[in-house]
Coordinates of C-alpha atoms in Angstrom, one line a residue:
X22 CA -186.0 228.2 -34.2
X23 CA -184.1 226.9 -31.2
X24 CA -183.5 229.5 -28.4
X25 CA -179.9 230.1 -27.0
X26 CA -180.0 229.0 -23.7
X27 CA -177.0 231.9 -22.6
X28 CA -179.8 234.3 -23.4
X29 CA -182.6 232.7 -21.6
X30 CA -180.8 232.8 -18.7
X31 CA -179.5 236.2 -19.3
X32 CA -182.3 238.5 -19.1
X33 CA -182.1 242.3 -18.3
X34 CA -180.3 242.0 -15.3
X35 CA -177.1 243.5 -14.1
X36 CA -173.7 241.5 -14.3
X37 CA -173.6 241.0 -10.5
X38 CA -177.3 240.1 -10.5
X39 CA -177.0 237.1 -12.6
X40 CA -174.0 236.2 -11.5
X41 CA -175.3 235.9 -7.9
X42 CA -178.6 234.2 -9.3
X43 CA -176.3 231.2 -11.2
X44 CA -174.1 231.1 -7.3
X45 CA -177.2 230.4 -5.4
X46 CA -178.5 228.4 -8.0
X47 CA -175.2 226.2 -8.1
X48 CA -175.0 226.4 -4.0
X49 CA -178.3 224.8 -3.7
X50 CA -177.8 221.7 -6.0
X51 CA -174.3 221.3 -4.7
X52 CA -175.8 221.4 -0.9
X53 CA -178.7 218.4 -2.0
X54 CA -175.7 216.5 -3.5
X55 CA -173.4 216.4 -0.3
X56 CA -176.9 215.6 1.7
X57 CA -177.2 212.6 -0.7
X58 CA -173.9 211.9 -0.3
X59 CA -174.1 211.7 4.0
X60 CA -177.6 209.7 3.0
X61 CA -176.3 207.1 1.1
X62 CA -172.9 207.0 3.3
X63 CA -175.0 206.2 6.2
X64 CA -177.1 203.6 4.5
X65 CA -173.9 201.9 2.8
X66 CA -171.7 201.9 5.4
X67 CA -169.6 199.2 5.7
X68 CA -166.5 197.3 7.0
X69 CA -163.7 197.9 4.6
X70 CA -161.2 195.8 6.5
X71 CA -161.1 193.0 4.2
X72 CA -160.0 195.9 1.4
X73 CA -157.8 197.3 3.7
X74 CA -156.1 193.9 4.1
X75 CA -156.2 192.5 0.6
X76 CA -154.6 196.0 -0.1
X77 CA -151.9 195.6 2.3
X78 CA -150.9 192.0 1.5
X79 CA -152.3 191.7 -1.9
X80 CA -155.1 191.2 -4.4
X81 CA -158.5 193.7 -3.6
X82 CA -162.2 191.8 -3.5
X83 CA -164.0 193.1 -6.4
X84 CA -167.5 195.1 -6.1
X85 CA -169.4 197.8 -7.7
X86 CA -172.5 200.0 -7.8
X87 CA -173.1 200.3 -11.5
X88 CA -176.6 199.6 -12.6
X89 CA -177.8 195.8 -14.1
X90 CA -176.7 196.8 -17.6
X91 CA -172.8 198.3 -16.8
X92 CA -174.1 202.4 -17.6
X93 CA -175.1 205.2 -15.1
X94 CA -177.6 207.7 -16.0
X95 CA -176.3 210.8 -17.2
X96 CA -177.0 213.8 -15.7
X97 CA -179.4 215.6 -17.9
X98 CA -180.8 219.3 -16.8
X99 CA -184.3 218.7 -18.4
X100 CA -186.3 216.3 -20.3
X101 CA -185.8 219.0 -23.6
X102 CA -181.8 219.2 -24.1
X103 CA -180.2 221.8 -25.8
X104 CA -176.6 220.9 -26.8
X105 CA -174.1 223.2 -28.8
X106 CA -172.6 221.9 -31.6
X107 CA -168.9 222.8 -31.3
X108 CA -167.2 225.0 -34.1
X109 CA -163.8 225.8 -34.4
X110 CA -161.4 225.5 -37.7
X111 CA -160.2 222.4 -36.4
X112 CA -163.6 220.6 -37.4
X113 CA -162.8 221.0 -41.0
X114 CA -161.8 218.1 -43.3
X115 CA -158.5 218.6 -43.9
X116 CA -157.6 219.2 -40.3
X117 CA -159.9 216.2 -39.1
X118 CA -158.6 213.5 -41.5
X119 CA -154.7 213.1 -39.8
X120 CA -156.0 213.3 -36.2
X121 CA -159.1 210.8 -36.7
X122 CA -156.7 208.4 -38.6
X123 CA -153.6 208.5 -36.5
X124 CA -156.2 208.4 -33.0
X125 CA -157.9 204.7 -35.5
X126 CA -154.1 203.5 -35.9
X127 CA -154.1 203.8 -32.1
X128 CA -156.9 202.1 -31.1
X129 CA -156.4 199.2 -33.8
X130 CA -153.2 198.6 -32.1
X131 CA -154.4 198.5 -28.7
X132 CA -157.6 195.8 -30.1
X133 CA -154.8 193.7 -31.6
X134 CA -152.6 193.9 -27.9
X135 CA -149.1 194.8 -29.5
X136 CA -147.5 197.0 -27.0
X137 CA -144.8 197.8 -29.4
X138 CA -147.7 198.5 -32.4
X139 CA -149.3 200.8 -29.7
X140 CA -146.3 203.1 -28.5
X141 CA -145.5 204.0 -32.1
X142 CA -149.2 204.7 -33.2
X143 CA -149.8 206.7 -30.0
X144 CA -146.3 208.8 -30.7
X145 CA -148.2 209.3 -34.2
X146 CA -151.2 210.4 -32.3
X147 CA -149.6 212.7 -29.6
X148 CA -148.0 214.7 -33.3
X149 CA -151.3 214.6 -34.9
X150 CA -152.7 216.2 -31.6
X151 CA -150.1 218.8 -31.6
X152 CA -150.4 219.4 -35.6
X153 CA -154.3 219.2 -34.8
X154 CA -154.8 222.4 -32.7
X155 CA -156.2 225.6 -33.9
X156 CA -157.1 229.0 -32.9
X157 CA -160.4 229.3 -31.0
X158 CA -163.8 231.2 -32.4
X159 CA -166.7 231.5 -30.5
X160 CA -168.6 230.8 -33.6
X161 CA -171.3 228.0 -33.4
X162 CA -175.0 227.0 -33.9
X163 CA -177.4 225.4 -31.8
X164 CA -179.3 222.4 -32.3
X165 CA -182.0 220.5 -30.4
X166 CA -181.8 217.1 -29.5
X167 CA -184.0 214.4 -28.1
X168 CA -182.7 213.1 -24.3
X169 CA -179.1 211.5 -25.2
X170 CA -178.9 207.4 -24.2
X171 CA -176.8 206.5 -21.9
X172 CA -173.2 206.2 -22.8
X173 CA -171.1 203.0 -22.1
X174 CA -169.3 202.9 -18.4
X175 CA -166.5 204.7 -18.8
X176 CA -165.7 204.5 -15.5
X177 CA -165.6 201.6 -12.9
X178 CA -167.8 202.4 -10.0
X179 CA -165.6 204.4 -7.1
X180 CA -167.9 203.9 -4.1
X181 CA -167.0 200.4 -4.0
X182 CA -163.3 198.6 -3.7
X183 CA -162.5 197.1 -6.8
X184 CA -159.7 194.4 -8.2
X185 CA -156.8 196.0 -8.9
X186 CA -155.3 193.7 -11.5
X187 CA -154.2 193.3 -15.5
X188 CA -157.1 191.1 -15.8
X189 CA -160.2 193.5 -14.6
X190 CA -158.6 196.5 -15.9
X191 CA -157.2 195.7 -19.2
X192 CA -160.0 198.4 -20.5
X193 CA -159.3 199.9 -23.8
X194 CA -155.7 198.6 -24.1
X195 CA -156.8 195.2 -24.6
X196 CA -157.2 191.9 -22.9
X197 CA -154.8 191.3 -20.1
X198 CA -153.5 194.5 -20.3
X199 CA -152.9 197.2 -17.5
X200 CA -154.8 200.0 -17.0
X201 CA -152.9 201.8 -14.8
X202 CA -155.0 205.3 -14.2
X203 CA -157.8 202.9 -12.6
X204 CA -156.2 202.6 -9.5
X205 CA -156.0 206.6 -8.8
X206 CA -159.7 206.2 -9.6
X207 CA -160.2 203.5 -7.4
X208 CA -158.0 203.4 -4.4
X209 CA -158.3 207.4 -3.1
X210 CA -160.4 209.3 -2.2
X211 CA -160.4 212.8 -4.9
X212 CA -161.9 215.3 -3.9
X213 CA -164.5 217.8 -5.9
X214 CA -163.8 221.7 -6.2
X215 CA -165.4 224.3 -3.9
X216 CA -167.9 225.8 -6.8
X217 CA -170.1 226.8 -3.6
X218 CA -169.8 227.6 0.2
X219 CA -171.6 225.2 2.0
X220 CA -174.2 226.3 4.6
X221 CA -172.6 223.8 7.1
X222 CA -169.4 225.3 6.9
X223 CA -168.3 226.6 9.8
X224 CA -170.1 223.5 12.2
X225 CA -169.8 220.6 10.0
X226 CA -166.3 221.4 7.8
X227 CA -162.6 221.0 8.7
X228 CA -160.0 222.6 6.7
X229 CA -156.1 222.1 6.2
X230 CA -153.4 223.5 4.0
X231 CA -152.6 220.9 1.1
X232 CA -148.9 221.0 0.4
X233 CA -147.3 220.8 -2.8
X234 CA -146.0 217.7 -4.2
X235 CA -147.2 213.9 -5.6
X236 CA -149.9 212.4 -4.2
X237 CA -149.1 208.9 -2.9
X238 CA -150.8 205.7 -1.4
X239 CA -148.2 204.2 1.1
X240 CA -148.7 200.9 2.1
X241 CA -146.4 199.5 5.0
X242 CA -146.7 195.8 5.8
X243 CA -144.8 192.4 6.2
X244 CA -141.6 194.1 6.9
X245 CA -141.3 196.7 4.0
X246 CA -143.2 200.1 2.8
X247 CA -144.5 200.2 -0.9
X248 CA -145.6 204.0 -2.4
X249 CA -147.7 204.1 -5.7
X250 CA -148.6 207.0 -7.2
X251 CA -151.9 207.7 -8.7
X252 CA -151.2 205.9 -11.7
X253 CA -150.5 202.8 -9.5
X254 CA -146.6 203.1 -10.2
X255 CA -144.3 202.4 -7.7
X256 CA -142.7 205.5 -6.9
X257 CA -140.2 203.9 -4.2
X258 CA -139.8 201.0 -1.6
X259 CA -138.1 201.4 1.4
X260 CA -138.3 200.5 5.3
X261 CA -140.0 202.7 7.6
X262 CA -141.5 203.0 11.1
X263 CA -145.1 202.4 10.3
X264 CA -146.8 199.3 11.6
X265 CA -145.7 196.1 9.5
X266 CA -142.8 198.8 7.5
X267 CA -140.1 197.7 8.4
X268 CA -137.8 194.1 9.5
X269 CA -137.3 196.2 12.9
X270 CA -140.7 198.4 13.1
X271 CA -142.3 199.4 16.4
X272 CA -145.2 197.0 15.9
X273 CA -143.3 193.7 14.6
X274 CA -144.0 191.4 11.4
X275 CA -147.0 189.7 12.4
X276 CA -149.9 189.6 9.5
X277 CA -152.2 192.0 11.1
X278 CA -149.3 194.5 11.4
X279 CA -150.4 197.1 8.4
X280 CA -150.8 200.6 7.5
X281 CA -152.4 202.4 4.9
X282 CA -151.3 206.3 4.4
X283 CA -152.7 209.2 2.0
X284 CA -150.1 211.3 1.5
X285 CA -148.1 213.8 -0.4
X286 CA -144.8 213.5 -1.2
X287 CA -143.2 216.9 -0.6
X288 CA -139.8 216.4 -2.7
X289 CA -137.6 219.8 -0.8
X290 CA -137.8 218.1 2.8
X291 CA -138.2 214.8 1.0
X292 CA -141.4 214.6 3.5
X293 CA -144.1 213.1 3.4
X294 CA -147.4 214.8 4.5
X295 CA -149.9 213.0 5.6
X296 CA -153.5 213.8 4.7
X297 CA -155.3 210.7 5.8
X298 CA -155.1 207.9 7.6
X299 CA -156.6 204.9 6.2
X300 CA -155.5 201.8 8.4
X301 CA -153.1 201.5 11.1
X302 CA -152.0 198.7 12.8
X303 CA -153.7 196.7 11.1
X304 CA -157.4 198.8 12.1
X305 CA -159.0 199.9 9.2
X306 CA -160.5 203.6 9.1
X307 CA -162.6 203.7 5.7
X308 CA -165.5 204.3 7.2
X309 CA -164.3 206.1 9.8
X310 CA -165.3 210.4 10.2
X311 CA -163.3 212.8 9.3
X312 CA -162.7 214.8 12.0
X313 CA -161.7 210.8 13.7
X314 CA -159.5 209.9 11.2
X315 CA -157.9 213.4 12.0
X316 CA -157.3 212.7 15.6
X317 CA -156.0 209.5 15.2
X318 CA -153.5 210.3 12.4
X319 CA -152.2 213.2 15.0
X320 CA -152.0 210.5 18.0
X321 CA -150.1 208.5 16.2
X322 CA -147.5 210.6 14.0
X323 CA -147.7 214.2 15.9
X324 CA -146.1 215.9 18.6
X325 CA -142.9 213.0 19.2
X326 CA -143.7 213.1 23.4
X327 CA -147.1 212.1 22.6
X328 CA -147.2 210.3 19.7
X329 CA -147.6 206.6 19.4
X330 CA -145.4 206.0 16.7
X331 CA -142.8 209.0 16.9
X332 CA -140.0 207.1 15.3
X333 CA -141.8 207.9 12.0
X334 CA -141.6 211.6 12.4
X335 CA -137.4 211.4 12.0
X336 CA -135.5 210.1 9.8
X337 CA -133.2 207.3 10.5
X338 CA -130.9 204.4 8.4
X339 CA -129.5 201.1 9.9
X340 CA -126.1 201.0 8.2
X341 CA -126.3 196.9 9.4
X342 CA -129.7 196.4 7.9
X343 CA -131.1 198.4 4.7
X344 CA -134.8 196.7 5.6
X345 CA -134.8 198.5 8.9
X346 CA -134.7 202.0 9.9
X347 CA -136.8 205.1 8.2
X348 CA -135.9 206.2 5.3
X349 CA -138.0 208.9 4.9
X350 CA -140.1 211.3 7.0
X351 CA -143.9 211.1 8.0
X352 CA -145.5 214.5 9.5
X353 CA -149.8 214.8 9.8
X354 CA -151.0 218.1 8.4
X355 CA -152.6 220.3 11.0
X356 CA -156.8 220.4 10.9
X357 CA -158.6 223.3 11.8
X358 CA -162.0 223.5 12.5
X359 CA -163.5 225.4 9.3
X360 CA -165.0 229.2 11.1
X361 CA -163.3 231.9 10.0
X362 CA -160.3 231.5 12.3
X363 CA -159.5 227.9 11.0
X364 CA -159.3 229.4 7.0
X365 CA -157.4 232.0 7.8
X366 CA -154.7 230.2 9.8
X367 CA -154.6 227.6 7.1
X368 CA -154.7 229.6 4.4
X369 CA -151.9 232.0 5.7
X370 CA -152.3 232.5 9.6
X371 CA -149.8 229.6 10.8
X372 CA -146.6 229.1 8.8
X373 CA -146.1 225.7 7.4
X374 CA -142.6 224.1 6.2
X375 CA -144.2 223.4 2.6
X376 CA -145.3 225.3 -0.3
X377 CA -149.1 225.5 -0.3
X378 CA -150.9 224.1 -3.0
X379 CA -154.5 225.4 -1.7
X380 CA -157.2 224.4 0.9
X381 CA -158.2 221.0 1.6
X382 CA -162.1 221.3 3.3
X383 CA -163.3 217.8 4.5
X384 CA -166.7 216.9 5.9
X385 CA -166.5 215.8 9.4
X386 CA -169.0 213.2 9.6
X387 CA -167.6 212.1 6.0
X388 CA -166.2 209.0 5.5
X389 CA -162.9 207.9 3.4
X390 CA -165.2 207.4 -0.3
X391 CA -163.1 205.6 -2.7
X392 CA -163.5 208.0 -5.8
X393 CA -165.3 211.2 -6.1
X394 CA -166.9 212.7 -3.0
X395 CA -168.7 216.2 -2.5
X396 CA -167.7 215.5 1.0
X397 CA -163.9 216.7 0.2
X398 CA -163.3 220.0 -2.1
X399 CA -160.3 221.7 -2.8
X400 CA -159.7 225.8 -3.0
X401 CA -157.2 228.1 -4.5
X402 CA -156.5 231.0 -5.5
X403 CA -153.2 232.5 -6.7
X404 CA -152.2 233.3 -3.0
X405 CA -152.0 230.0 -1.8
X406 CA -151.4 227.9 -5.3
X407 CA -149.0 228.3 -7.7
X408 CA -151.1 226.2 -10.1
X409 CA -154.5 228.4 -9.6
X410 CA -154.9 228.8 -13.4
X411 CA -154.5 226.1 -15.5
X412 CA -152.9 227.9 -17.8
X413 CA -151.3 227.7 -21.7
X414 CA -148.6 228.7 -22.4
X415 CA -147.5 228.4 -26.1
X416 CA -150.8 229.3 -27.1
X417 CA -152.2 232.7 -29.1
X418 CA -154.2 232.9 -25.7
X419 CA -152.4 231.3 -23.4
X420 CA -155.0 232.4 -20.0
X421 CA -158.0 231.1 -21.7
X422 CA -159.6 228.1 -20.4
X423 CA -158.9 224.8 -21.5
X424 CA -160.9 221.6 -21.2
X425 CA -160.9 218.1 -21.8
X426 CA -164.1 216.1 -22.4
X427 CA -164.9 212.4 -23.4
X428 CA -166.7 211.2 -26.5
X429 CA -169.8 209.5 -26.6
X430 CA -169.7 208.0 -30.0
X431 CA -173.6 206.8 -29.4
X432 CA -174.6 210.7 -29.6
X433 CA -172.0 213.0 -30.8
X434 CA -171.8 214.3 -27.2
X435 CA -168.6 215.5 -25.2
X436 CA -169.2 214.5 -21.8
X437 CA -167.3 215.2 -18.2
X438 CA -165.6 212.4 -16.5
X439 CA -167.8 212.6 -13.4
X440 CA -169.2 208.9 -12.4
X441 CA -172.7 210.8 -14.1
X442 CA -171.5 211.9 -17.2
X443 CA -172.5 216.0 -17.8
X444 CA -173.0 216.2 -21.7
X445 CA -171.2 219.8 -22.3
X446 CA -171.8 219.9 -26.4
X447 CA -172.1 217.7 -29.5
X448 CA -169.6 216.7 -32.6
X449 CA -171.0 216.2 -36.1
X450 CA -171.3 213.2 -36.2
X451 CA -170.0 213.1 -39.2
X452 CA -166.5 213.1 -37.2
X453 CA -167.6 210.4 -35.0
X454 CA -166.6 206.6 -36.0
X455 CA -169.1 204.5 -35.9
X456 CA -169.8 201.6 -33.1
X457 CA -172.2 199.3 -35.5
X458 CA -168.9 198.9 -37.9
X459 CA -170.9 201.0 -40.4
X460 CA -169.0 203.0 -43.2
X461 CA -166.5 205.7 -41.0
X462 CA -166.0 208.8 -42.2
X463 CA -162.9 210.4 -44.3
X464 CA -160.1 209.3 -41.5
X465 CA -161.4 206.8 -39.8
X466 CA -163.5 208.9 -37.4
X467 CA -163.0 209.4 -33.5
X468 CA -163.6 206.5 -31.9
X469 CA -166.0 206.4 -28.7
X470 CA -164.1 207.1 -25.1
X471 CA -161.4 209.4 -27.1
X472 CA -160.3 212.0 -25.1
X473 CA -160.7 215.5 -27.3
X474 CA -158.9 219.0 -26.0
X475 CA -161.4 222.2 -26.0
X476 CA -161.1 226.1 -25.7
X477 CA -163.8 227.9 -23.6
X478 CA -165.7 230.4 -25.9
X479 CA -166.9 233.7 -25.0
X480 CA -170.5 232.2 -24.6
X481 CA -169.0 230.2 -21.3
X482 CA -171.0 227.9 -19.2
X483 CA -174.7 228.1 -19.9
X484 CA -177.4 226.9 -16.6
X485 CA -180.5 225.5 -15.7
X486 CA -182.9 226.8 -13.3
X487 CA -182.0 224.6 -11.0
X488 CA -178.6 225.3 -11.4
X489 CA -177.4 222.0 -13.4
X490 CA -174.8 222.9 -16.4
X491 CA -176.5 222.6 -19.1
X492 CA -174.1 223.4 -21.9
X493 CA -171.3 225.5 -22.7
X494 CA -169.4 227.0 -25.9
X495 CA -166.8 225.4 -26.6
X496 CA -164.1 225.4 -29.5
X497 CA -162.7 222.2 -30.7
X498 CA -158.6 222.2 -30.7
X499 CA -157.8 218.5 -31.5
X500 CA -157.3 215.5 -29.6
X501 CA -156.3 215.4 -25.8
X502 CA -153.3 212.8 -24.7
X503 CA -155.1 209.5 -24.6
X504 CA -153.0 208.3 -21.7
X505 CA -154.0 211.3 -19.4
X506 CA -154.5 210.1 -15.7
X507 CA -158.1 211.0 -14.8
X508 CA -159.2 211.2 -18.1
X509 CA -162.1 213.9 -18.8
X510 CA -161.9 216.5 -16.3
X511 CA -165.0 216.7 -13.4
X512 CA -167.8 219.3 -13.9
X513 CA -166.8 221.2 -11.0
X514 CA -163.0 221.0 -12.0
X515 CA -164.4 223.1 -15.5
X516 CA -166.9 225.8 -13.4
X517 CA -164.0 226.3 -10.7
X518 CA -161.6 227.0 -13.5
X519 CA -164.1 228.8 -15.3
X520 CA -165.1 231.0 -12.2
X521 CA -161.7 231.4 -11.1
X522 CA -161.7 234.0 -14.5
X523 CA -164.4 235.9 -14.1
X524 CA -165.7 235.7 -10.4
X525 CA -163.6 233.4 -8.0
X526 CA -164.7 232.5 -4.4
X527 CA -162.4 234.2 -2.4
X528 CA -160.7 233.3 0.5
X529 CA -162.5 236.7 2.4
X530 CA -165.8 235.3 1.1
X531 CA -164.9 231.9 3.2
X532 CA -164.4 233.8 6.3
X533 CA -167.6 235.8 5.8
X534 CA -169.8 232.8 5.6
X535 CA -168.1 231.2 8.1
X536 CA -168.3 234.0 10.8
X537 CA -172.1 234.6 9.9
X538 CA -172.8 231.2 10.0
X539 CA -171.1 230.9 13.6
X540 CA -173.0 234.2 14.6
X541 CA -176.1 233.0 13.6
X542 CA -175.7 229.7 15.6
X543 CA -174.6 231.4 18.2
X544 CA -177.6 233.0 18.1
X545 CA -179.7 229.8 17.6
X546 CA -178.4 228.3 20.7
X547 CA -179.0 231.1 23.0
X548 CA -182.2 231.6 21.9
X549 CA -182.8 227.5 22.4
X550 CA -180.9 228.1 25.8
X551 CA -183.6 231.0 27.1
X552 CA -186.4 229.0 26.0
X553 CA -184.8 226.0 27.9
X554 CA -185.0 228.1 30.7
X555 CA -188.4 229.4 30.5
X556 CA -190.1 225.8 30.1
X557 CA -188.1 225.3 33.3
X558 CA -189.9 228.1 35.5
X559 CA -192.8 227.2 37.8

């Protein structure tokens, strides 16, 4: 008989007990992942101004840090894995069939590269997805598995700049065709969720408020300013004041006149915030700190009798000339220093001309990662967010979780979208179409890569000892949209989300930390200071 792993990890103990048993457990992986982080930051560090160039006036260098053979490991909590097979009404036949069939249709027309083909079979698929979903049961059995193979790279390496182009990033679409969600993937730098305080907060974290709005990638050079969104869209063009932005900008129209901006666009001021400063003037700051980048963003764009650049902090038009001027605003967030002061004045201490969308904590020594990073996480509660819940509505349930995993047609499994794929459950693979070209099942089968919408059960998130996730109950409720911009959400998206229900970090439990952890190295360094003076006696 295999053993639930929700009541191994159970036991006899009080609610509160476990619950801070699985927190320090969680706090101490997520602590050795941001020290392999600053480990393999230091090692890798490099000069990114030949991205930051090719970026600015065209076509990117190509690199990555996938293994020989294209896959990355997956994260596996033990050498014996338990996965949950999921359950859920929607796994029957009859509810299976139009959903697997209309998701085939869809992938037969993105092999074959009609565009027109594709657009009708994936309005087909969005209706079968919508047809597809069903109410969720926390019914479901547990099977044990041998150590799952690694899945195909779902995912282009983020550590490293890659080409942005049809050609490299045709991906599932087809040959030649455009994958536009890689260059979100590829080009910022995303943050993790705060599932965990770090012990470094308070000495080794900024914080600022995140505002509301669309996160964009400016790009100012050879006269004219370019914003993409995350999908690599082109949101607008206009002229600004940033270097190389405009026919009559500050800097002139030289080739090493650039700038590189990660913003958000705040569309009631039509502002747009600044949260990191990537080049400027035609200096690149990849692989710059933090707490640097920080500084330099405010010497350039803050207060306008100091500020380098302050003709980007007004708006302005040239009625004579539409490529000169600025069009649009530029303003740098403030950056606190992470103690307990520095929360609370971003969270609610200093009033801001945005709505807040939550807490933006940054590493100081960290560098601007392309991709993923535990050296950025984002916080929010229903304070400071209007989107704190991820929420349902239309649904029976509308507050209960809802995730979105990736299939790995090799095993069965639902996986995370992390760069390590988590493995959260298993499909019968009965369901699953197979990648030999063998007989598929009644519908064609899910194909590997689909994207497939779950409800959280009542058995939630189930642990390691060490903290890893090892599983979690989860109700099928059909397929996900196929075009979604990040594809399956990050393992620390689902346990903030998942926490947020049952026992959120609050914003109190930030300042705690961070005053104890000030106190105590206040303490450490007068303690070092008296012994410094003792050595020192005769």
């Amino acid at each position: 008989a295999v053993r639930s792993v929700g009541a191994a990890m159970s036991g006899n103990a009080p609610p509160s007990a476990r619950r801070a048993s699985v927190k320090g457990r969680i706090s101490k992986q997520q602590q050795n992942r941001r020290d392999a982080a600053r480990a393999r930051q230091v090692q890798a560090r490099r000069d990114l101004t030949t991205h930051a160039r090719s970026l600015a006036f065209g076509g990117l260098a190509d690199g990555g840090d996938a293994d020989s053979d294209g896959a990355p490991m997956r994260e596996r909590a033990g050498d014996a894995s338990v996965r949950r097979v999921v359950s859920g009404p929607g796994l029957d036949a009859s509810r299976m069939d139009s959903a697997s069939a209309a998701f085939g249709e869809l992938g037969a027309a993105a092999d074959a590269a009609d565009p027109d083909a594709e657009t009708l079979a994936g309005e087909r698929a969005d209706a079968a997805m919508d047809a597809d979903a069903c109410e969720p049961t926390p019914s479901g059995m547990f099977e044990a598995s041998k150590p799952p193979k690694s899945p195909k790279d779902r995912r282009r390496s983020s550590s490293a700049p890659g080409e942005w182009s049809r050609a490299n990033h045709g991906g599932a679409r087809g040959p030649g065709s455009f994958k536009k969600s890689a260059f979100g993937d590829t080009q910022f730098m995303r943050p993790e969720w705060l599932v965990d305080i770090p012990n470094d907060l308070a000495r080794a974290w900024c914080v600022l408020p995140r505002p509301e709005g669309r996160r964009e990638l400016v790009v100012a050079s050879r006269g004219r300013t370019v914003a993409r969104a995350k999908t690599g869209g082109v949101s607008r063009r206009f002229a600004s004041a940033l270097p190389g932005g405009s026919r009559r900008t500050k800097h002139g129209k030289a080739e090493g006149d650039f700038c590189i901006l990660d913003c958000v666009f705040h569309e009631p001021d039509a502002t747009y915030y600044v949260l990191d400063t990537l080049a400027w003037n035609g200096v690149s700051l990849y692989d710059c700190a933090a707490e640097m980048r920080a500084a330099w963003t405010h010497a350039k764009l803050g207060h306008p009798e100091t500020a380098e650049c302050p003709e980007a902090g007004t708006v302005s038009v040239d009625e004579t000339d539409a490529s000169a001027g600025n069009a649009f605003r530029f303003s740098p967030l403030p950056v606190y220093d992470a103690d307990a002061r520095g929360i609370r004045n971003a969270y609610d201490g200093v009033p801001v001309p945005f709505q807040r969308d939550g807490l933006l904590f940054l590493a100081k020594d960290g560098a601007y990662e392309l991709g993923v990073t535990p050296l950025a996480a984002l916080w929010k509660d229903k304070r400071c967010s209007r989107h704190f819940l991820e929420e349902n509505p239309g649904k029976a349930d509308p507050e209960r979780q809802r995730l979105v995993l990736s299939l790995d047609a090799t095993t069965g499994d639902v996986v995370t979208g992390d760069a390590a794929p988590v493995a959260l459950a298993r499909l019968p693979l009965e369901y699953v179409a197979p990648e030999d070209g063998g007989t598929a099942p009644p519908g064609g089968g899910l194909r590997d890569g689909a994207l497939v919408k779950f409800a959280m059960g009542d058995g939630g998130v189930f642990f390691s000892e060490d903290g890893g996730v090892l599983g979690a109950d989860l109700v099928y409720e059909g397929l996900a949209n196929q075009r979604r911009g990040h594809g399956a959400d990050a393992v620390t998206k689902i346990l903030f989300q998942y926490n947020a229900r049952r026992n959120p970090i609050t914003v109190e439990e930030l300042c705690d930390a961070a005053e104890e952890q000030t106190r105590l190295g206040d303490a450490h360094a007068e303690s070092a200071n008296r012994a410094k003076l003792f050595d020192s006696l005769p």
